[in-house]
Short mmCIF file of C-alpha atoms in Angstrom, two decimals:
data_model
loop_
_atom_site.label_atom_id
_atom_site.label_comp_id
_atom_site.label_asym_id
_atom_site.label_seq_id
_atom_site.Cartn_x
_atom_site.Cartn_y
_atom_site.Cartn_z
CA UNK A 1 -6.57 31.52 15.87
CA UNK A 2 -8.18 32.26 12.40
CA UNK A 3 -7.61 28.99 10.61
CA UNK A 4 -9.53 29.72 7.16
CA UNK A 5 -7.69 29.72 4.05
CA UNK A 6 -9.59 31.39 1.04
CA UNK A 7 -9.84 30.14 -2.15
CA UNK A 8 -8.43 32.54 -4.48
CA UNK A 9 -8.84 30.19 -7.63
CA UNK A 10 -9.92 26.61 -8.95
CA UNK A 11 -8.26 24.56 -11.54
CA UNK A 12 -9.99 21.59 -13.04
CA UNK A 13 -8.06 18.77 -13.36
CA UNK A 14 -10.13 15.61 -14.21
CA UNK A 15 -13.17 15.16 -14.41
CA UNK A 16 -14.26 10.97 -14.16
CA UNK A 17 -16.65 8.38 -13.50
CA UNK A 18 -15.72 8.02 -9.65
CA UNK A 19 -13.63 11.18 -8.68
CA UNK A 20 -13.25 14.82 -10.21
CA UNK A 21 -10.01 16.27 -9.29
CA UNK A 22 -8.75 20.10 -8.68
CA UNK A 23 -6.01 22.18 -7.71
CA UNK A 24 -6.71 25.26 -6.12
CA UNK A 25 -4.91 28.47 -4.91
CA UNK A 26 -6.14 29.29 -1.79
CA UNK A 27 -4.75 32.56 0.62
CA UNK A 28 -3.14 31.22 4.19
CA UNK A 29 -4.54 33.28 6.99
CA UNK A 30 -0.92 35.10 7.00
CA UNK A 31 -1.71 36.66 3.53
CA UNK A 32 0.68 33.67 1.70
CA UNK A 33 -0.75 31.83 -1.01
CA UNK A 34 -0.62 28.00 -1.17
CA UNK A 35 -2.06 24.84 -3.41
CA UNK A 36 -4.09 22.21 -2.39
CA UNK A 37 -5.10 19.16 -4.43
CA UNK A 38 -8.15 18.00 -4.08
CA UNK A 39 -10.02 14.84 -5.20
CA UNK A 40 -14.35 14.49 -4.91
CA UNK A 41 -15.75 11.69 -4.49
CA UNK A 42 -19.76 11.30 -4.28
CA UNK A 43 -19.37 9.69 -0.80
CA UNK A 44 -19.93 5.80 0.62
CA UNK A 45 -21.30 3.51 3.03
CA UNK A 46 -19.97 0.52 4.67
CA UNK A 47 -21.92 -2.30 7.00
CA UNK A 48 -20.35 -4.32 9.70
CA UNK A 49 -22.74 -7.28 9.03
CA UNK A 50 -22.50 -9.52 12.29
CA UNK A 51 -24.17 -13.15 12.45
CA UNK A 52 -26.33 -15.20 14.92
CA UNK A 53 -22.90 -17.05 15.76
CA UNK A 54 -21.29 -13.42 16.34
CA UNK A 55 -18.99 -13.57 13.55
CA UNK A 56 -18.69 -10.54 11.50
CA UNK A 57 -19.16 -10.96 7.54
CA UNK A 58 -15.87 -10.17 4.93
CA UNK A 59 -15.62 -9.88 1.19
CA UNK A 60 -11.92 -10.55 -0.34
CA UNK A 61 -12.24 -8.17 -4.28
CA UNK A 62 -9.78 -7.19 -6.08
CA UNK A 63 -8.16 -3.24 -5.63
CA UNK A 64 -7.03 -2.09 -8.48
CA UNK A 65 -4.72 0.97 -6.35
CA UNK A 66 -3.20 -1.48 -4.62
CA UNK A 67 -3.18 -4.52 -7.37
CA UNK A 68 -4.16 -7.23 -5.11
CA UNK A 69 -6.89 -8.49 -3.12
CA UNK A 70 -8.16 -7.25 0.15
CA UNK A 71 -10.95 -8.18 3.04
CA UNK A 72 -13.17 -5.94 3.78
CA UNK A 73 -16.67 -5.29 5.19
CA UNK A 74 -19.38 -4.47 2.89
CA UNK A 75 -19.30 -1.31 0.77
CA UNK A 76 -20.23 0.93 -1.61
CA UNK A 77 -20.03 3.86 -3.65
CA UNK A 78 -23.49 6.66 -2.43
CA UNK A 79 -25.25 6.70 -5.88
CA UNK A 80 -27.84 8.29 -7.83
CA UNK A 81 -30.38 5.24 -6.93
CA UNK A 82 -29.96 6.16 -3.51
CA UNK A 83 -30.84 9.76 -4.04
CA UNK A 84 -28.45 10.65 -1.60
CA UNK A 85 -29.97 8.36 1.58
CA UNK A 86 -26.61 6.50 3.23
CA UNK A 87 -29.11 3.82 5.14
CA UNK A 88 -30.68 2.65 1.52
CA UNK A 89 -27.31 2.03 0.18
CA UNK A 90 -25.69 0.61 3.27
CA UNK A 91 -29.43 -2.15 2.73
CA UNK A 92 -28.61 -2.16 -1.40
CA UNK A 93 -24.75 -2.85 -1.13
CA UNK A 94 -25.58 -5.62 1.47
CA UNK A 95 -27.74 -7.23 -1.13
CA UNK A 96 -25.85 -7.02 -3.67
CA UNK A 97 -22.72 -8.03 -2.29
CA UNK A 98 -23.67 -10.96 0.84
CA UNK A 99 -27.48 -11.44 -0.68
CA UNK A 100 -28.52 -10.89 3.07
CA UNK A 101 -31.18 -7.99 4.71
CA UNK A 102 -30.81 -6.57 7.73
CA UNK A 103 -33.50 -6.50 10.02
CA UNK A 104 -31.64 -4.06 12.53
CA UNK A 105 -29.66 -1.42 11.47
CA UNK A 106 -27.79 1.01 13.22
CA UNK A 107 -25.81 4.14 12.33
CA UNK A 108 -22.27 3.50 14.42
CA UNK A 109 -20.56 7.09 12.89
CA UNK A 110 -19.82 9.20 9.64
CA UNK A 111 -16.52 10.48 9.00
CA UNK A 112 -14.05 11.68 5.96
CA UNK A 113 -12.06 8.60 5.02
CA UNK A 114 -8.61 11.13 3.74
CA UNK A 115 -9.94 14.65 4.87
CA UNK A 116 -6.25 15.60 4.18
CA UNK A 117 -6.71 15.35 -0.05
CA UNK A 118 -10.49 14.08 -0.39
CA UNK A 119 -13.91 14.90 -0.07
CA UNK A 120 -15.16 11.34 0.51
CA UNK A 121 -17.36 10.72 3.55
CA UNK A 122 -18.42 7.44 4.82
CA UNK A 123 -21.43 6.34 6.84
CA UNK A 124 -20.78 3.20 8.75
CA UNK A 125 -23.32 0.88 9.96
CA UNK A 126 -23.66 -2.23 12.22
CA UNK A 127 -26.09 -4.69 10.92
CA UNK A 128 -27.85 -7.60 12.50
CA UNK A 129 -30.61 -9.97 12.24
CA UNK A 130 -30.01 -10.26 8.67
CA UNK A 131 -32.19 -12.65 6.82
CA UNK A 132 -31.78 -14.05 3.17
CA UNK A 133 -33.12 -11.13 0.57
CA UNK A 134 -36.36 -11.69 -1.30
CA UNK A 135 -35.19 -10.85 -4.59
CA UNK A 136 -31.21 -10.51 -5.75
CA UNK A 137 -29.76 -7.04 -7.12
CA UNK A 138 -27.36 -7.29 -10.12
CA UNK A 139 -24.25 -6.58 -9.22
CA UNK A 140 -21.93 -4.10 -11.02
CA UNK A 141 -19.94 -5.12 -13.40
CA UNK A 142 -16.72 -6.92 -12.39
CA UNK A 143 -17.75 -6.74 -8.84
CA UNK A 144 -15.73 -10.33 -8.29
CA UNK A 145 -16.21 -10.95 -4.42
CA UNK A 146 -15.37 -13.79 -2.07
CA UNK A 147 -17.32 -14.14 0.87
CA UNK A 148 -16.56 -15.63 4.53
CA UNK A 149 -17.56 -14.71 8.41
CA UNK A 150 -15.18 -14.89 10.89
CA UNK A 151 -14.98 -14.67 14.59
CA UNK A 152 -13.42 -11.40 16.97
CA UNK A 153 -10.26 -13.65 17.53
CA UNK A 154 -10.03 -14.57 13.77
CA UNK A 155 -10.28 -10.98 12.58
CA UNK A 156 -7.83 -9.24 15.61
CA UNK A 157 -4.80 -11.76 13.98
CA UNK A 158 -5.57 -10.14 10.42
CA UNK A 159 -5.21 -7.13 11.91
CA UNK A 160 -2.19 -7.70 13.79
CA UNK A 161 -0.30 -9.61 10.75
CA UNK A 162 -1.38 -7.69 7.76
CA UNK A 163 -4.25 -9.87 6.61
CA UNK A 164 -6.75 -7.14 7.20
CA UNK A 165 -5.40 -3.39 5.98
CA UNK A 166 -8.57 -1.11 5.03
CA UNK A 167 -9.64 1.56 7.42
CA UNK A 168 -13.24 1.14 7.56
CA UNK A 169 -12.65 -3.14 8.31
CA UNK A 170 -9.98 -2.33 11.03
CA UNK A 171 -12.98 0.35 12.47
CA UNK A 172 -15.20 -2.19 12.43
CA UNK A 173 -13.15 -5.10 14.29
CA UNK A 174 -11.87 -2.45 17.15
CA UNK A 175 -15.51 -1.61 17.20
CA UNK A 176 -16.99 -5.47 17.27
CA UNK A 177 -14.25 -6.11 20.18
CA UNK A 178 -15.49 -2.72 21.91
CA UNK A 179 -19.20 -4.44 21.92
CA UNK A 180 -17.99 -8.38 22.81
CA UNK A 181 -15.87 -6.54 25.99
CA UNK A 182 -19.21 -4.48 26.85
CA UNK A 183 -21.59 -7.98 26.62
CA UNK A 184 -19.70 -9.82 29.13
CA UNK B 1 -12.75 -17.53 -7.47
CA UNK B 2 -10.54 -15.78 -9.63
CA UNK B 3 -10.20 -11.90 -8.23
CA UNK B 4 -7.52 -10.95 -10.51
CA UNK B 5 -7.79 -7.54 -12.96
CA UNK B 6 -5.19 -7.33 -15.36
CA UNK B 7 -3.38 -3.72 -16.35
CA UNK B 8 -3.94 -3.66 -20.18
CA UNK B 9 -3.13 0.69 -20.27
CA UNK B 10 -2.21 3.00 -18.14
CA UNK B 11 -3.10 6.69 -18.78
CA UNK B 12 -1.74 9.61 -16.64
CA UNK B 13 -3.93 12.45 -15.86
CA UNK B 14 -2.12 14.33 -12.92
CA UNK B 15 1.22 14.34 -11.73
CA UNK B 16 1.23 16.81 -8.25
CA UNK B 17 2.66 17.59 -5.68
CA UNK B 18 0.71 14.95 -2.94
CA UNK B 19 -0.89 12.96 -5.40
CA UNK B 20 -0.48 11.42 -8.85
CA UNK B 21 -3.59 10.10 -10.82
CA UNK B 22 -3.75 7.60 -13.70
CA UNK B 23 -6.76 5.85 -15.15
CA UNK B 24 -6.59 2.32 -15.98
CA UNK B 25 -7.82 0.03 -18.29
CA UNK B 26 -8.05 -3.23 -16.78
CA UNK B 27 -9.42 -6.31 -18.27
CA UNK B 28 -11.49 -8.64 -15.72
CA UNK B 29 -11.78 -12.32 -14.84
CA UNK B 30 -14.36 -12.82 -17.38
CA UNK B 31 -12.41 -11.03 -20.23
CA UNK B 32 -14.50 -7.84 -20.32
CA UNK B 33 -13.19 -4.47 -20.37
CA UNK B 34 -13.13 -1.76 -17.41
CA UNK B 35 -11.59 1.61 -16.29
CA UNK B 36 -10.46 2.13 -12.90
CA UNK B 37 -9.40 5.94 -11.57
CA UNK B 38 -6.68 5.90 -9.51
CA UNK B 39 -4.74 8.27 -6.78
CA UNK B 40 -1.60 7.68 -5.80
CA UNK B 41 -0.47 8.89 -2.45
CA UNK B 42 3.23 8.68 -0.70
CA UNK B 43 1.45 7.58 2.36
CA UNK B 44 0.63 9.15 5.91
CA UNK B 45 1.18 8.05 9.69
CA UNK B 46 -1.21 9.31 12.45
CA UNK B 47 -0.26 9.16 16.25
CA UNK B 48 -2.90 8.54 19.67
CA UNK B 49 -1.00 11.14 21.66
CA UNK B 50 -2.81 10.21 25.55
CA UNK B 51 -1.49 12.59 28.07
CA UNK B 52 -0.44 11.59 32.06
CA UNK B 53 -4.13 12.83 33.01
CA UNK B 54 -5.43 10.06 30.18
CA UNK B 55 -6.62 12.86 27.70
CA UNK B 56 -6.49 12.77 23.96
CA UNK B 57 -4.54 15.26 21.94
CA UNK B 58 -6.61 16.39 18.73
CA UNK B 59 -5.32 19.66 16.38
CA UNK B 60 -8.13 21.68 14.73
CA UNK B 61 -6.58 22.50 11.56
CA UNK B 62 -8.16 24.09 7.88
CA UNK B 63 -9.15 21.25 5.79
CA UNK B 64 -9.63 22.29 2.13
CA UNK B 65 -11.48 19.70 0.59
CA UNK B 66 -14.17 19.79 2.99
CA UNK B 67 -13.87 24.16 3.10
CA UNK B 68 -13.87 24.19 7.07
CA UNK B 69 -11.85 23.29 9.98
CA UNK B 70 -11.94 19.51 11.31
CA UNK B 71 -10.78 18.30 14.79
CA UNK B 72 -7.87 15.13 14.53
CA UNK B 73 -5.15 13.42 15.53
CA UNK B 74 -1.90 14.66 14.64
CA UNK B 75 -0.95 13.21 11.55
CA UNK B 76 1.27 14.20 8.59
CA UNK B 77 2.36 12.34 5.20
CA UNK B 78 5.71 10.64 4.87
CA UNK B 79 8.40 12.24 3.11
CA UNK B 80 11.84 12.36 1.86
CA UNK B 81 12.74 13.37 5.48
CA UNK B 82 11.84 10.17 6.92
CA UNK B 83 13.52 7.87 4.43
CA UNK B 84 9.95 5.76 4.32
CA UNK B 85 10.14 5.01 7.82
CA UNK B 86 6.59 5.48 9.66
CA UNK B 87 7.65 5.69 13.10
CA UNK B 88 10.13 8.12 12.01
CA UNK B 89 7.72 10.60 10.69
CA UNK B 90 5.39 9.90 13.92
CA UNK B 91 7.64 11.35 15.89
CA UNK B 92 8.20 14.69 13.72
CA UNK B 93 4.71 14.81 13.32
CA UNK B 94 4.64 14.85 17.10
CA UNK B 95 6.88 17.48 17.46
CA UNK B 96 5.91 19.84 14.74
CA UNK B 97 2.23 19.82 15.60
CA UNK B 98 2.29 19.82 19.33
CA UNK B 99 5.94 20.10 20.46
CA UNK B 100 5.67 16.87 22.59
CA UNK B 101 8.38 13.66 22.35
CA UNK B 102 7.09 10.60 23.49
CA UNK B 103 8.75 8.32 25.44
CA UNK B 104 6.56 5.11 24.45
CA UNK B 105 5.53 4.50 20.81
CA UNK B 106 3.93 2.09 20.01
CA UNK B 107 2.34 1.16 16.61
CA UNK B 108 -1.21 0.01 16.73
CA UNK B 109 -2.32 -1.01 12.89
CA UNK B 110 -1.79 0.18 9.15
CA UNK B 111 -4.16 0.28 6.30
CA UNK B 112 -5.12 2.07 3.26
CA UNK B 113 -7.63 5.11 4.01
CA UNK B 114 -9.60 5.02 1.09
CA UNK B 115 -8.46 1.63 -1.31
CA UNK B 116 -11.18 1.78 -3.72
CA UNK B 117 -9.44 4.71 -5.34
CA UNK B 118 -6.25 5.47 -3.33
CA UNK B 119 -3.21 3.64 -2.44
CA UNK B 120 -2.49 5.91 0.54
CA UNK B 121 -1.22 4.28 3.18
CA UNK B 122 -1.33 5.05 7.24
CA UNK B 123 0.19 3.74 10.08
CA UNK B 124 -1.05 4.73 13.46
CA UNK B 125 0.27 4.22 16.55
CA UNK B 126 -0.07 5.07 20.31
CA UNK B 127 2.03 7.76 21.99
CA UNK B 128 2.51 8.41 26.05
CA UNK B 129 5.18 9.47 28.28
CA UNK B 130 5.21 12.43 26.78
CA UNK B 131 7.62 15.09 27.38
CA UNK B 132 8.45 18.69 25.73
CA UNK B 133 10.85 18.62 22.82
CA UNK B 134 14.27 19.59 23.24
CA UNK B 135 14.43 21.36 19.74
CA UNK B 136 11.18 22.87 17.94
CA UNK B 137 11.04 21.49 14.14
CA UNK B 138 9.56 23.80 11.70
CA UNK B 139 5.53 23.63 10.82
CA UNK B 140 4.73 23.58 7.26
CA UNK B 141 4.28 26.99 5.23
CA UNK B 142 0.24 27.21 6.14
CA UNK B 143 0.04 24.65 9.18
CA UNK B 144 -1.85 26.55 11.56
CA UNK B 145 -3.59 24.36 14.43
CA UNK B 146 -5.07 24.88 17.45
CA UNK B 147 -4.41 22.33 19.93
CA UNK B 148 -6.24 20.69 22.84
CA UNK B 149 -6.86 17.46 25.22
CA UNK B 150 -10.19 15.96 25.65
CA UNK B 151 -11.73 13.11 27.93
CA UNK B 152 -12.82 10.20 26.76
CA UNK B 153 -16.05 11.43 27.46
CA UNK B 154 -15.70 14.53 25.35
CA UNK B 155 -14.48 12.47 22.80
CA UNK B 156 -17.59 10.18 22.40
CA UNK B 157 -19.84 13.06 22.51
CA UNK B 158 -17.80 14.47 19.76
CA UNK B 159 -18.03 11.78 17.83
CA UNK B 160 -21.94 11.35 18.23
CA UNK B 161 -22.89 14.80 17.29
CA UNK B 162 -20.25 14.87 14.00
CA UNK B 163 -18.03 17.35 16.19
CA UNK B 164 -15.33 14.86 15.35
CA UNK B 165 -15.75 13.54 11.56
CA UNK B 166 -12.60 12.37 10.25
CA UNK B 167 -11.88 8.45 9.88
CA UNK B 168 -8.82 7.95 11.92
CA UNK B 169 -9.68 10.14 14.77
CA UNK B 170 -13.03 8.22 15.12
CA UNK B 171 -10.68 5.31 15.55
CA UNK B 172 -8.63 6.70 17.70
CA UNK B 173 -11.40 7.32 19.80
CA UNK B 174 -12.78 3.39 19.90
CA UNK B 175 -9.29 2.29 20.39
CA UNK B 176 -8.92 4.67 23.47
CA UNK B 177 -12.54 3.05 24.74
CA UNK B 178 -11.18 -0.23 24.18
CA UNK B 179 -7.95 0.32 26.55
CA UNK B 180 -10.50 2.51 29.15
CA UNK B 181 -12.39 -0.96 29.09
CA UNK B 182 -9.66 -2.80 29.79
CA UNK B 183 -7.66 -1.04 32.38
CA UNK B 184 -10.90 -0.98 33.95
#
């Protein structure tokens, strides 16, 4: 079945610090024409960060779209320091946000966090033998983070009762689980 | 620590037809000023639909924002139709995308898909037992899918080599490792 829809026109509708916005007018295979709303985002990486004791490293911060805290793994925002490499800013955002290097690290999967409306793609990494960093990165500004580790039966409750509800952590908890069943 | 960012202005920048968009000014714990860009979403449920033979059922559908097909779960955004309720809406999406009912559903987790800039919200949850509807609902103008069931094994390999790139399908895949593990 031919499945491409062709984009007949674009419409600028924001243009901002973390996301540009359009609408465009694209033709349905059938010869209809439709809209589609579409937000771009420069892309991010995010680091399950596991311990010697095998408990896997949170942040609580504060989301403004949701105007509360949450706990997540480790993440960031692909910038222009990283000229575009996913593994440099899954090692910077681990610095800057748990002050910890990882001396393994190992691309798990990529994959479009809201294909449906965004652009955004995600790299997602597991990290071990981390180590204190030599020297600090400044954090960005109002980057306000709590930090805790907890163990495979600590983080399947938050799932279960609410606790934990971002994608990328609940990934990364089926995915620690996944590697505890396949280690004993 | 204190986490809290407090809404000082709101400014609206889009209102559409999926998603809304406002920018923020929000002042921070330590009293300085920031801006956040939001996008507001009605919110989505996604559905693990595993067949008698223990296959997965993924659509291939068009996926504007990325300007090429992607392979997922059936999923769909709540609406008016389903008066807000997820499991609701998991079932139409069942039956508009691949004309199966299922017997057993069963909902796994929920979380935002993207909550540094989005408050969309999904539910996901397992489907089996599952049986051909007794009335066809109608697809959306421009919802044209192609529709298959793949192994586990498929599924991995799909995953490795990017042949599966969207966030909740690459979870629906660990999740369906997880149970192979167990009912092992």
């Amino acid at each position: 079945m031919d499945l491409e829809e062709k984009v007949v026109a674009h419409e600028p509708i924001y243009d901002g610090a973390i996301i540009n916005v359009e609408r465009q007018t694209v033709e349905l295979p059938n010869g209809e024409k439709a809209y589609r709303e579409i937000v771009h985002h420069s892309g991010a990486v995010a680091v399950m960060a596991i311990t010697p004791e095998q408990k896997m490293i949170l942040v609580r911060q504060w989301r403004s779209p949701i105007a509360r805290p949450t706990l997540e793994i480790p993440a960031g925002k692909l910038d222009s320091r990283d000229g575009d490499d996913p593994q440099h800013a899954a090692i910077r955002e681990l610095n800057e946000e748990i002050r910890l290097h990882p001396d393994h690290l190992e691309r798990l999967a990529g994959f479009y966090s809201s294909v449906g409306f965004s652009d955004e793609y995600m790299t997602l990494y597991l990290a071990t033998d981390l180590r204190p960093v030599q020297s600090e990165l400044p954090r960005d500004k109002g980057e306000n983070l709590n930090i805790r580790a907890y163990s495979l039966a600590e983080l399947k409750t938050m799932v279960k009762n609410g606790d934990i509800e971002d994608a990328k952590t609940v990934m990364a908890v089926w995915r620690f689980e996944m590697m505890q069943q396949k280690s004993r």
